Amino acid sequence: MKIELASSYGFCYGVKRAIDIAEKHKNSFTYGPLIHNKDEIKRLKDGFNIGLIEKIEDVENSNAIVIRTHGIPKNELAVLKKQENKIIDATCPYVTTPQNIVARMSKEGYSVVIFGDKKHPEIKGVVSYAEHENHAFVVLDKEELDVLPLKNKVALVSQTTKKPADFLQIVNALILTHKEVRVFNTICNATFENQDAASELAKRADVMIVIGGRHSSNSKMLHSISEQECKESYLIENETELDANWFKDKELCGISAGASTPDWIIQNVVNKIQEINN
Ligand code: SF4
């Protein structure tokens, strides 16, 4: 069986940057997981003594706090600043962009629609940048728009990991019902590149392995895209989850990995598949 890596996979610019920043600040803490990968978080703990604080009330004064890749809500940032913590901001610039757009457009009197998942940390952060709670609304599909108290002036942003085709559905629905719609395409290119490469490889593969955290939306998305082209697609966090049966009588095994999956985990998976294959 041949093993082939997608032409684009794994760590994106924002994650590489966040890890570089964290490694330069030994003995600090991240507020919330820095990235959606528990093995990488463990590596940072073991090698750089970078701790993890999950709740804002557990942050003590004067800690060095690294802000995670997907940002945090504005009010929580204000609390951390007030406590005289040293703030090391590792928020990805592609996430800072929708935060700033939401702040600006809500200040300019627009209703802001955020296409994304309310529960995702990135979106919890982005929505918090509106001037008032009733200036910004998070939706996952166009039906949800009907019940929102939107003004005629609407601005639209997207969660960075969403599919462009789904974003377009929201754009189209808004344009039909509102006089002015300002569309900001805040979907991240890294996501497109990994997705297109996974889809292309899945078309040819007999089995697809997507490596990524179970809480990582872009890994879950890669898995769902792979599954559309290759029924035997599996999402795993690391090599211990591989099952030898998946590779029986297969000719091509494709591999893709989410934007928060480190190279060392991908290599471990490739090694283990080779071992199973021999
Ligand atoms: S996927 Fe895009 S937005 Fe998210 S951290 Fe990576 S570069 Fe930034």
mmCIF file of N, CA, C and O in Angstrom, residues 171-246:
data_model
loop_
_atom_site.group_PDB
_atom_site.id
_atom_site.type_symbol
_atom_site.label_atom_id
_atom_site.label_comp_id
_atom_site.label_asym_id
_atom_site.label_seq_id
_atom_site.Cartn_x
_atom_site.Cartn_y
_atom_site.Cartn_z
ATOM 1 N N VAL A 171 -24.791 35.191 2.549
ATOM 2 C CA VAL A 171 -24.649 36.425 1.761
ATOM 3 C C VAL A 171 -25.889 36.596 0.888
ATOM 4 O O VAL A 171 -26.530 37.651 0.885
ATOM 5 N N ASN A 172 -26.255 35.572 0.144
ATOM 6 C CA ASN A 172 -27.385 35.641 -0.782
ATOM 7 C C ASN A 172 -28.693 35.947 -0.056
ATOM 8 O O ASN A 172 -29.487 36.770 -0.502
ATOM 9 N N ALA A 173 -28.909 35.295 1.073
ATOM 10 C CA ALA A 173 -30.154 35.512 1.823
ATOM 11 C C ALA A 173 -30.222 36.959 2.308
ATOM 12 O O ALA A 173 -31.279 37.603 2.231
ATOM 13 N N LEU A 174 -29.111 37.499 2.776
ATOM 14 C CA LEU A 174 -29.122 38.872 3.307
ATOM 15 C C LEU A 174 -29.346 39.897 2.205
ATOM 16 O O LEU A 174 -30.074 40.876 2.383
ATOM 17 N N ILE A 175 -28.722 39.653 1.046
ATOM 18 C CA ILE A 175 -28.830 40.612 -0.049
ATOM 19 C C ILE A 175 -30.279 40.730 -0.531
ATOM 20 O O ILE A 175 -30.738 41.799 -0.903
ATOM 21 N N LEU A 176 -31.010 39.652 -0.467
ATOM 22 C CA LEU A 176 -32.405 39.686 -0.926
ATOM 23 C C LEU A 176 -33.323 40.447 0.034
ATOM 24 O O LEU A 176 -34.388 40.896 -0.356
ATOM 25 N N THR A 177 -32.905 40.582 1.289
ATOM 26 C CA THR A 177 -33.837 41.163 2.272
ATOM 27 C C THR A 177 -33.355 42.483 2.885
ATOM 28 O O THR A 177 -34.080 43.078 3.686
ATOM 29 N N HIS A 178 -32.134 42.925 2.538
ATOM 30 C CA HIS A 178 -31.624 44.150 3.168
ATOM 31 C C HIS A 178 -31.055 45.126 2.141
ATOM 32 O O HIS A 178 -30.507 44.709 1.122
ATOM 33 N N LYS A 179 -31.185 46.406 2.453
ATOM 34 C CA LYS A 179 -30.785 47.458 1.513
ATOM 35 C C LYS A 179 -29.263 47.537 1.365
ATOM 36 O O LYS A 179 -28.747 47.807 0.291
ATOM 37 N N GLU A 180 -28.578 47.381 2.471
ATOM 38 C CA GLU A 180 -27.115 47.517 2.406
ATOM 39 C C GLU A 180 -26.473 46.335 3.136
ATOM 40 O O GLU A 180 -26.761 46.101 4.307
ATOM 41 N N VAL A 181 -25.642 45.599 2.417
ATOM 42 C CA VAL A 181 -24.971 44.453 3.044
ATOM 43 C C VAL A 181 -23.471 44.586 2.793
ATOM 44 O O VAL A 181 -23.028 44.611 1.642
ATOM 45 N N ARG A 182 -22.691 44.705 3.843
ATOM 46 C CA ARG A 182 -21.230 44.773 3.691
ATOM 47 C C ARG A 182 -20.675 43.396 4.034
ATOM 48 O O ARG A 182 -20.820 42.929 5.158
ATOM 49 N N VAL A 183 -20.094 42.769 3.032
ATOM 50 C CA VAL A 183 -19.605 41.391 3.226
ATOM 51 C C VAL A 183 -18.094 41.401 3.411
ATOM 52 O O VAL A 183 -17.369 41.948 2.588
ATOM 53 N N PHE A 184 -17.630 40.820 4.501
ATOM 54 C CA PHE A 184 -16.194 40.694 4.757
ATOM 55 C C PHE A 184 -15.865 39.204 4.752
ATOM 56 O O PHE A 184 -16.331 38.468 5.619
ATOM 57 N N ASN A 185 -15.116 38.806 3.756
ATOM 58 C CA ASN A 185 -14.761 37.384 3.693
ATOM 59 C C ASN A 185 -13.595 37.127 4.636
ATOM 60 O O ASN A 185 -12.443 37.368 4.309
ATOM 61 N N THR A 186 -13.912 36.649 5.830
ATOM 62 C CA THR A 186 -12.881 36.434 6.848
ATOM 63 C C THR A 186 -12.517 34.945 6.961
ATOM 64 O O THR A 186 -11.912 34.529 7.940
ATOM 65 N N ILE A 187 -12.918 34.175 5.959
ATOM 66 C CA ILE A 187 -12.529 32.758 5.954
ATOM 67 C C ILE A 187 -11.029 32.703 5.650
ATOM 68 O O ILE A 187 -10.518 33.478 4.838
ATOM 69 N N CYS A 188 -10.343 31.803 6.342
ATOM 70 C CA CYS A 188 -8.883 31.783 6.260
ATOM 71 C C CYS A 188 -8.395 30.911 5.093
ATOM 72 O O CYS A 188 -8.906 29.817 4.892
ATOM 73 N N ASN A 189 -7.403 31.413 4.355
ATOM 74 C CA ASN A 189 -6.874 30.675 3.194
ATOM 75 C C ASN A 189 -6.252 29.338 3.563
ATOM 76 O O ASN A 189 -6.329 28.386 2.807
ATOM 77 N N ALA A 190 -5.644 29.294 4.754
ATOM 78 C CA ALA A 190 -4.987 28.048 5.182
ATOM 79 C C ALA A 190 -6.010 26.929 5.195
ATOM 80 O O ALA A 190 -5.733 25.790 4.832
ATOM 81 N N THR A 191 -7.221 27.284 5.620
ATOM 82 C CA THR A 191 -8.284 26.289 5.689
ATOM 83 C C THR A 191 -8.619 25.780 4.286
ATOM 84 O O THR A 191 -8.720 24.588 4.061
ATOM 85 N N PHE A 192 -8.752 26.732 3.315
ATOM 86 C CA PHE A 192 -9.060 26.335 1.930
ATOM 87 C C PHE A 192 -7.998 25.383 1.394
ATOM 88 O O PHE A 192 -8.291 24.397 0.751
ATOM 89 N N GLU A 193 -6.739 25.790 1.610
ATOM 90 C CA GLU A 193 -5.646 25.012 0.996
ATOM 91 C C GLU A 193 -5.635 23.575 1.511
ATOM 92 O O GLU A 193 -5.540 22.631 0.725
ATOM 93 N N ASN A 194 -5.754 23.426 2.835
ATOM 94 C CA ASN A 194 -5.775 22.060 3.391
ATOM 95 C C ASN A 194 -7.016 21.295 2.917
ATOM 96 O O ASN A 194 -6.955 20.104 2.629
ATOM 97 N N GLN A 195 -8.147 22.011 2.806
ATOM 98 C CA GLN A 195 -9.397 21.342 2.401
ATOM 99 C C GLN A 195 -9.328 20.884 0.942
ATOM 100 O O GLN A 195 -9.698 19.754 0.613
ATOM 101 N N ASP A 196 -8.849 21.768 0.056
ATOM 102 C CA ASP A 196 -8.773 21.404 -1.369
ATOM 103 C C ASP A 196 -7.825 20.221 -1.567
ATOM 104 O O ASP A 196 -8.104 19.306 -2.342
ATOM 105 N N ALA A 197 -6.702 20.274 -0.847
ATOM 106 C CA ALA A 197 -5.713 19.204 -0.996
ATOM 107 C C ALA A 197 -6.272 17.876 -0.468
ATOM 108 O O ALA A 197 -6.063 16.817 -1.076
ATOM 109 N N ALA A 198 -7.016 17.936 0.648
ATOM 110 C CA ALA A 198 -7.596 16.701 1.217
ATOM 111 C C ALA A 198 -8.635 16.125 0.249
ATOM 112 O O ALA A 198 -8.687 14.913 0.012
ATOM 113 N N SER A 199 -9.439 17.005 -0.336
ATOM 114 C CA SER A 199 -10.487 16.554 -1.251
ATOM 115 C C SER A 199 -9.868 15.892 -2.488
ATOM 116 O O SER A 199 -10.308 14.818 -2.923
ATOM 117 N N GLU A 200 -8.836 16.529 -3.014
ATOM 118 C CA GLU A 200 -8.184 15.993 -4.223
ATOM 119 C C GLU A 200 -7.599 14.605 -3.934
ATOM 120 O O GLU A 200 -7.784 13.665 -4.706
ATOM 121 N N LEU A 201 -6.940 14.487 -2.784
ATOM 122 C CA LEU A 201 -6.309 13.204 -2.444
ATOM 123 C C LEU A 201 -7.377 12.136 -2.134
ATOM 124 O O LEU A 201 -7.246 10.973 -2.549
ATOM 125 N N ALA A 202 -8.450 12.545 -1.443
ATOM 126 C CA ALA A 202 -9.502 11.588 -1.066
ATOM 127 C C ALA A 202 -10.161 10.957 -2.292
ATOM 128 O O ALA A 202 -10.602 9.807 -2.246
ATOM 129 N N LYS A 203 -10.204 11.721 -3.395
ATOM 130 C CA LYS A 203 -10.809 11.191 -4.637
ATOM 131 C C LYS A 203 -10.045 9.965 -5.127
ATOM 132 O O LYS A 203 -10.600 9.085 -5.758
ATOM 133 N N ARG A 204 -8.731 9.950 -4.869
ATOM 134 C CA ARG A 204 -7.894 8.861 -5.391
ATOM 135 C C ARG A 204 -7.627 7.789 -4.339
ATOM 136 O O ARG A 204 -7.208 6.687 -4.668
ATOM 137 N N ALA A 205 -7.825 8.137 -3.058
ATOM 138 C CA ALA A 205 -7.410 7.219 -1.992
ATOM 139 C C ALA A 205 -8.457 6.132 -1.723
ATOM 140 O O ALA A 205 -9.658 6.342 -1.941
ATOM 141 N N ASP A 206 -7.988 4.974 -1.245
ATOM 142 C CA ASP A 206 -8.904 3.906 -0.817
ATOM 143 C C ASP A 206 -9.246 4.069 0.654
ATOM 144 O O ASP A 206 -10.271 3.596 1.126
ATOM 145 N N VAL A 207 -8.330 4.704 1.380
ATOM 146 C CA VAL A 207 -8.589 4.984 2.793
ATOM 147 C C VAL A 207 -7.907 6.327 3.105
ATOM 148 O O VAL A 207 -6.823 6.608 2.618
ATOM 149 N N MET A 208 -8.630 7.152 3.873
ATOM 150 C CA MET A 208 -8.080 8.471 4.215
ATOM 151 C C MET A 208 -7.964 8.582 5.731
ATOM 152 O O MET A 208 -8.913 8.268 6.457
ATOM 153 N N ILE A 209 -6.810 9.025 6.184
ATOM 154 C CA ILE A 209 -6.609 9.257 7.612
ATOM 155 C C ILE A 209 -6.455 10.762 7.811
ATOM 156 O O ILE A 209 -5.561 11.388 7.223
ATOM 157 N N VAL A 210 -7.349 11.327 8.612
ATOM 158 C CA VAL A 210 -7.243 12.758 8.934
ATOM 159 C C VAL A 210 -6.790 12.840 10.392
ATOM 160 O O VAL A 210 -7.414 12.255 11.277
ATOM 161 N N ILE A 211 -5.692 13.553 10.613
ATOM 162 C CA ILE A 211 -5.136 13.609 11.969
ATOM 163 C C ILE A 211 -5.447 14.986 12.562
ATOM 164 O O ILE A 211 -5.104 16.013 11.969
ATOM 165 N N GLY A 212 -6.120 14.967 13.720
ATOM 166 C CA GLY A 212 -6.443 16.260 14.334
ATOM 167 C C GLY A 212 -7.215 16.078 15.622
ATOM 168 O O GLY A 212 -7.751 15.005 15.895
ATOM 169 N N GLY A 213 -7.264 17.137 16.404
ATOM 170 C CA GLY A 213 -7.981 17.096 17.681
ATOM 171 C C GLY A 213 -9.484 16.943 17.464
ATOM 172 O O GLY A 213 -10.026 17.495 16.516
ATOM 173 N N ARG A 214 -10.133 16.195 18.369
ATOM 174 C CA ARG A 214 -11.585 15.997 18.212
ATOM 175 C C ARG A 214 -12.373 17.279 18.422
ATOM 176 O O ARG A 214 -13.526 17.372 18.062
ATOM 177 N N HIS A 215 -11.748 18.270 19.092
ATOM 178 C CA HIS A 215 -12.460 19.536 19.317
ATOM 179 C C HIS A 215 -12.063 20.580 18.280
ATOM 180 O O HIS A 215 -12.439 21.734 18.384
ATOM 181 N N SER A 216 -11.253 20.167 17.311
ATOM 182 C CA SER A 216 -10.794 21.135 16.315
ATOM 183 C C SER A 216 -11.785 21.176 15.164
ATOM 184 O O SER A 216 -11.983 20.178 14.466
ATOM 185 N N SER A 217 -12.428 22.342 14.955
ATOM 186 C CA SER A 217 -13.446 22.361 13.890
ATOM 187 C C SER A 217 -12.819 22.177 12.524
ATOM 188 O O SER A 217 -13.430 21.580 11.637
ATOM 189 N N ASN A 218 -11.590 22.676 12.314
ATOM 190 C CA ASN A 218 -11.050 22.497 10.963
ATOM 191 C C ASN A 218 -10.652 21.042 10.711
ATOM 192 O O ASN A 218 -10.739 20.561 9.588
ATOM 193 N N SER A 219 -10.282 20.304 11.753
ATOM 194 C CA SER A 219 -9.994 18.871 11.558
ATOM 195 C C SER A 219 -11.288 18.109 11.245
ATOM 196 O O SER A 219 -11.314 17.235 10.374
ATOM 197 N N LYS A 220 -12.363 18.471 11.959
ATOM 198 C CA LYS A 220 -13.651 17.808 11.710
ATOM 199 C C LYS A 220 -14.127 18.108 10.287
ATOM 200 O O LYS A 220 -14.661 17.251 9.595
ATOM 201 N N MET A 221 -13.888 19.360 9.861
ATOM 202 C CA MET A 221 -14.276 19.749 8.496
ATOM 203 C C MET A 221 -13.465 18.960 7.461
ATOM 204 O O MET A 221 -14.008 18.471 6.467
ATOM 205 N N LEU A 222 -12.159 18.811 7.698
ATOM 206 C CA LEU A 222 -11.322 18.043 6.768
ATOM 207 C C LEU A 222 -11.818 16.607 6.663
ATOM 208 O O LEU A 222 -11.853 16.018 5.582
ATOM 209 N N HIS A 223 -12.223 16.079 7.811
ATOM 210 C CA HIS A 223 -12.729 14.706 7.833
ATOM 211 C C HIS A 223 -14.022 14.620 7.020
ATOM 212 O O HIS A 223 -14.196 13.716 6.203
ATOM 213 N N SER A 224 -14.907 15.591 7.203
ATOM 214 C CA SER A 224 -16.183 15.513 6.471
ATOM 215 C C SER A 224 -15.961 15.695 4.963
ATOM 216 O O SER A 224 -16.603 15.029 4.148
ATOM 217 N N ILE A 225 -15.020 16.552 4.577
ATOM 218 C CA ILE A 225 -14.709 16.736 3.147
ATOM 219 C C ILE A 225 -14.102 15.442 2.575
ATOM 220 O O ILE A 225 -14.454 15.008 1.476
ATOM 221 N N SER A 226 -13.223 14.814 3.327
ATOM 222 C CA SER A 226 -12.600 13.566 2.871
ATOM 223 C C SER A 226 -13.657 12.476 2.699
ATOM 224 O O SER A 226 -13.639 11.719 1.724
ATOM 225 N N GLU A 227 -14.577 12.447 3.656
ATOM 226 C CA GLU A 227 -15.611 11.406 3.645
ATOM 227 C C GLU A 227 -16.529 11.514 2.415
ATOM 228 O O GLU A 227 -17.045 10.513 1.928
ATOM 229 N N GLN A 228 -16.695 12.758 1.924
ATOM 230 C CA GLN A 228 -17.532 12.924 0.727
ATOM 231 C C GLN A 228 -16.916 12.225 -0.489
ATOM 232 O O GLN A 228 -17.603 11.797 -1.396
ATOM 233 N N GLU A 229 -15.584 12.148 -0.499
ATOM 234 C CA GLU A 229 -14.886 11.560 -1.651
ATOM 235 C C GLU A 229 -14.430 10.127 -1.388
ATOM 236 O O GLU A 229 -14.219 9.367 -2.311
ATOM 237 N N CYS A 230 -14.223 9.815 -0.125
ATOM 238 C CA CYS A 230 -13.694 8.489 0.222
ATOM 239 C C CYS A 230 -14.431 8.017 1.476
ATOM 240 O O CYS A 230 -14.214 8.559 2.568
ATOM 241 N N LYS A 231 -15.307 7.033 1.281
ATOM 242 C CA LYS A 231 -16.156 6.557 2.397
ATOM 243 C C LYS A 231 -15.329 6.123 3.603
ATOM 244 O O LYS A 231 -15.715 6.309 4.741
ATOM 245 N N GLU A 232 -14.173 5.526 3.318
ATOM 246 C CA GLU A 232 -13.350 5.052 4.430
ATOM 247 C C GLU A 232 -12.389 6.151 4.875
ATOM 248 O O GLU A 232 -11.197 6.112 4.586
ATOM 249 N N SER A 233 -12.959 7.143 5.527
ATOM 250 C CA SER A 233 -12.151 8.247 6.063
ATOM 251 C C SER A 233 -12.255 8.224 7.578
ATOM 252 O O SER A 233 -13.358 8.089 8.111
ATOM 253 N N TYR A 234 -11.115 8.341 8.246
ATOM 254 C CA TYR A 234 -11.114 8.261 9.709
ATOM 255 C C TYR A 234 -10.423 9.481 10.298
ATOM 256 O O TYR A 234 -9.375 9.913 9.790
ATOM 257 N N LEU A 235 -11.027 10.012 11.372
ATOM 258 C CA LEU A 235 -10.406 11.127 12.092
ATOM 259 C C LEU A 235 -9.760 10.568 13.355
ATOM 260 O O LEU A 235 -10.430 9.940 14.178
ATOM 261 N N ILE A 236 -8.457 10.766 13.482
ATOM 262 C CA ILE A 236 -7.758 10.246 14.668
ATOM 263 C C ILE A 236 -6.920 11.365 15.291
ATOM 264 O O ILE A 236 -6.529 12.308 14.609
ATOM 265 N N GLU A 237 -6.658 11.231 16.588
ATOM 266 C CA GLU A 237 -5.835 12.253 17.254
ATOM 267 C C GLU A 237 -4.355 11.896 17.191
ATOM 268 O O GLU A 237 -3.504 12.780 17.131
ATOM 269 N N ASN A 238 -4.072 10.598 17.221
ATOM 270 C CA ASN A 238 -2.668 10.176 17.121
ATOM 271 C C ASN A 238 -2.613 8.701 16.706
ATOM 272 O O ASN A 238 -3.650 8.065 16.498
ATOM 273 N N GLU A 239 -1.383 8.161 16.606
ATOM 274 C CA GLU A 239 -1.182 6.829 16.033
ATOM 275 C C GLU A 239 -1.814 5.704 16.861
ATOM 276 O O GLU A 239 -2.087 4.630 16.325
ATOM 277 N N THR A 240 -2.072 5.960 18.155
ATOM 278 C CA THR A 240 -2.618 4.879 18.988
ATOM 279 C C THR A 240 -4.045 4.512 18.567
ATOM 280 O O THR A 240 -4.558 3.467 18.951
ATOM 281 N N GLU A 241 -4.698 5.384 17.805
ATOM 282 C CA GLU A 241 -6.087 5.111 17.413
ATOM 283 C C GLU A 241 -6.203 4.376 16.082
ATOM 284 O O GLU A 241 -7.304 4.088 15.618
ATOM 285 N N LEU A 242 -5.075 4.089 15.448
ATOM 286 C CA LEU A 242 -5.126 3.393 14.152
ATOM 287 C C LEU A 242 -5.597 1.949 14.326
ATOM 288 O O LEU A 242 -5.266 1.302 15.321
ATOM 289 N N ASP A 243 -6.333 1.467 13.346
ATOM 290 C CA ASP A 243 -6.828 0.091 13.380
ATOM 291 C C ASP A 243 -6.315 -0.615 12.118
ATOM 292 O O ASP A 243 -6.571 -0.137 10.998
ATOM 293 N N ALA A 244 -5.614 -1.716 12.305
ATOM 294 C CA ALA A 244 -4.987 -2.420 11.174
ATOM 295 C C ALA A 244 -6.007 -2.819 10.099
ATOM 296 O O ALA A 244 -5.688 -2.866 8.904
ATOM 297 N N ASN A 245 -7.268 -3.079 10.522
ATOM 298 C CA ASN A 245 -8.297 -3.500 9.557
ATOM 299 C C ASN A 245 -8.587 -2.449 8.483
ATOM 300 O O ASN A 245 -9.040 -2.776 7.395
ATOM 301 N N TRP A 246 -8.351 -1.165 8.836
ATOM 302 C CA TRP A 246 -8.654 -0.104 7.873
ATOM 303 C C TRP A 246 -7.800 -0.220 6.601
ATOM 304 O O TRP A 246 -8.178 0.297 5.556
#
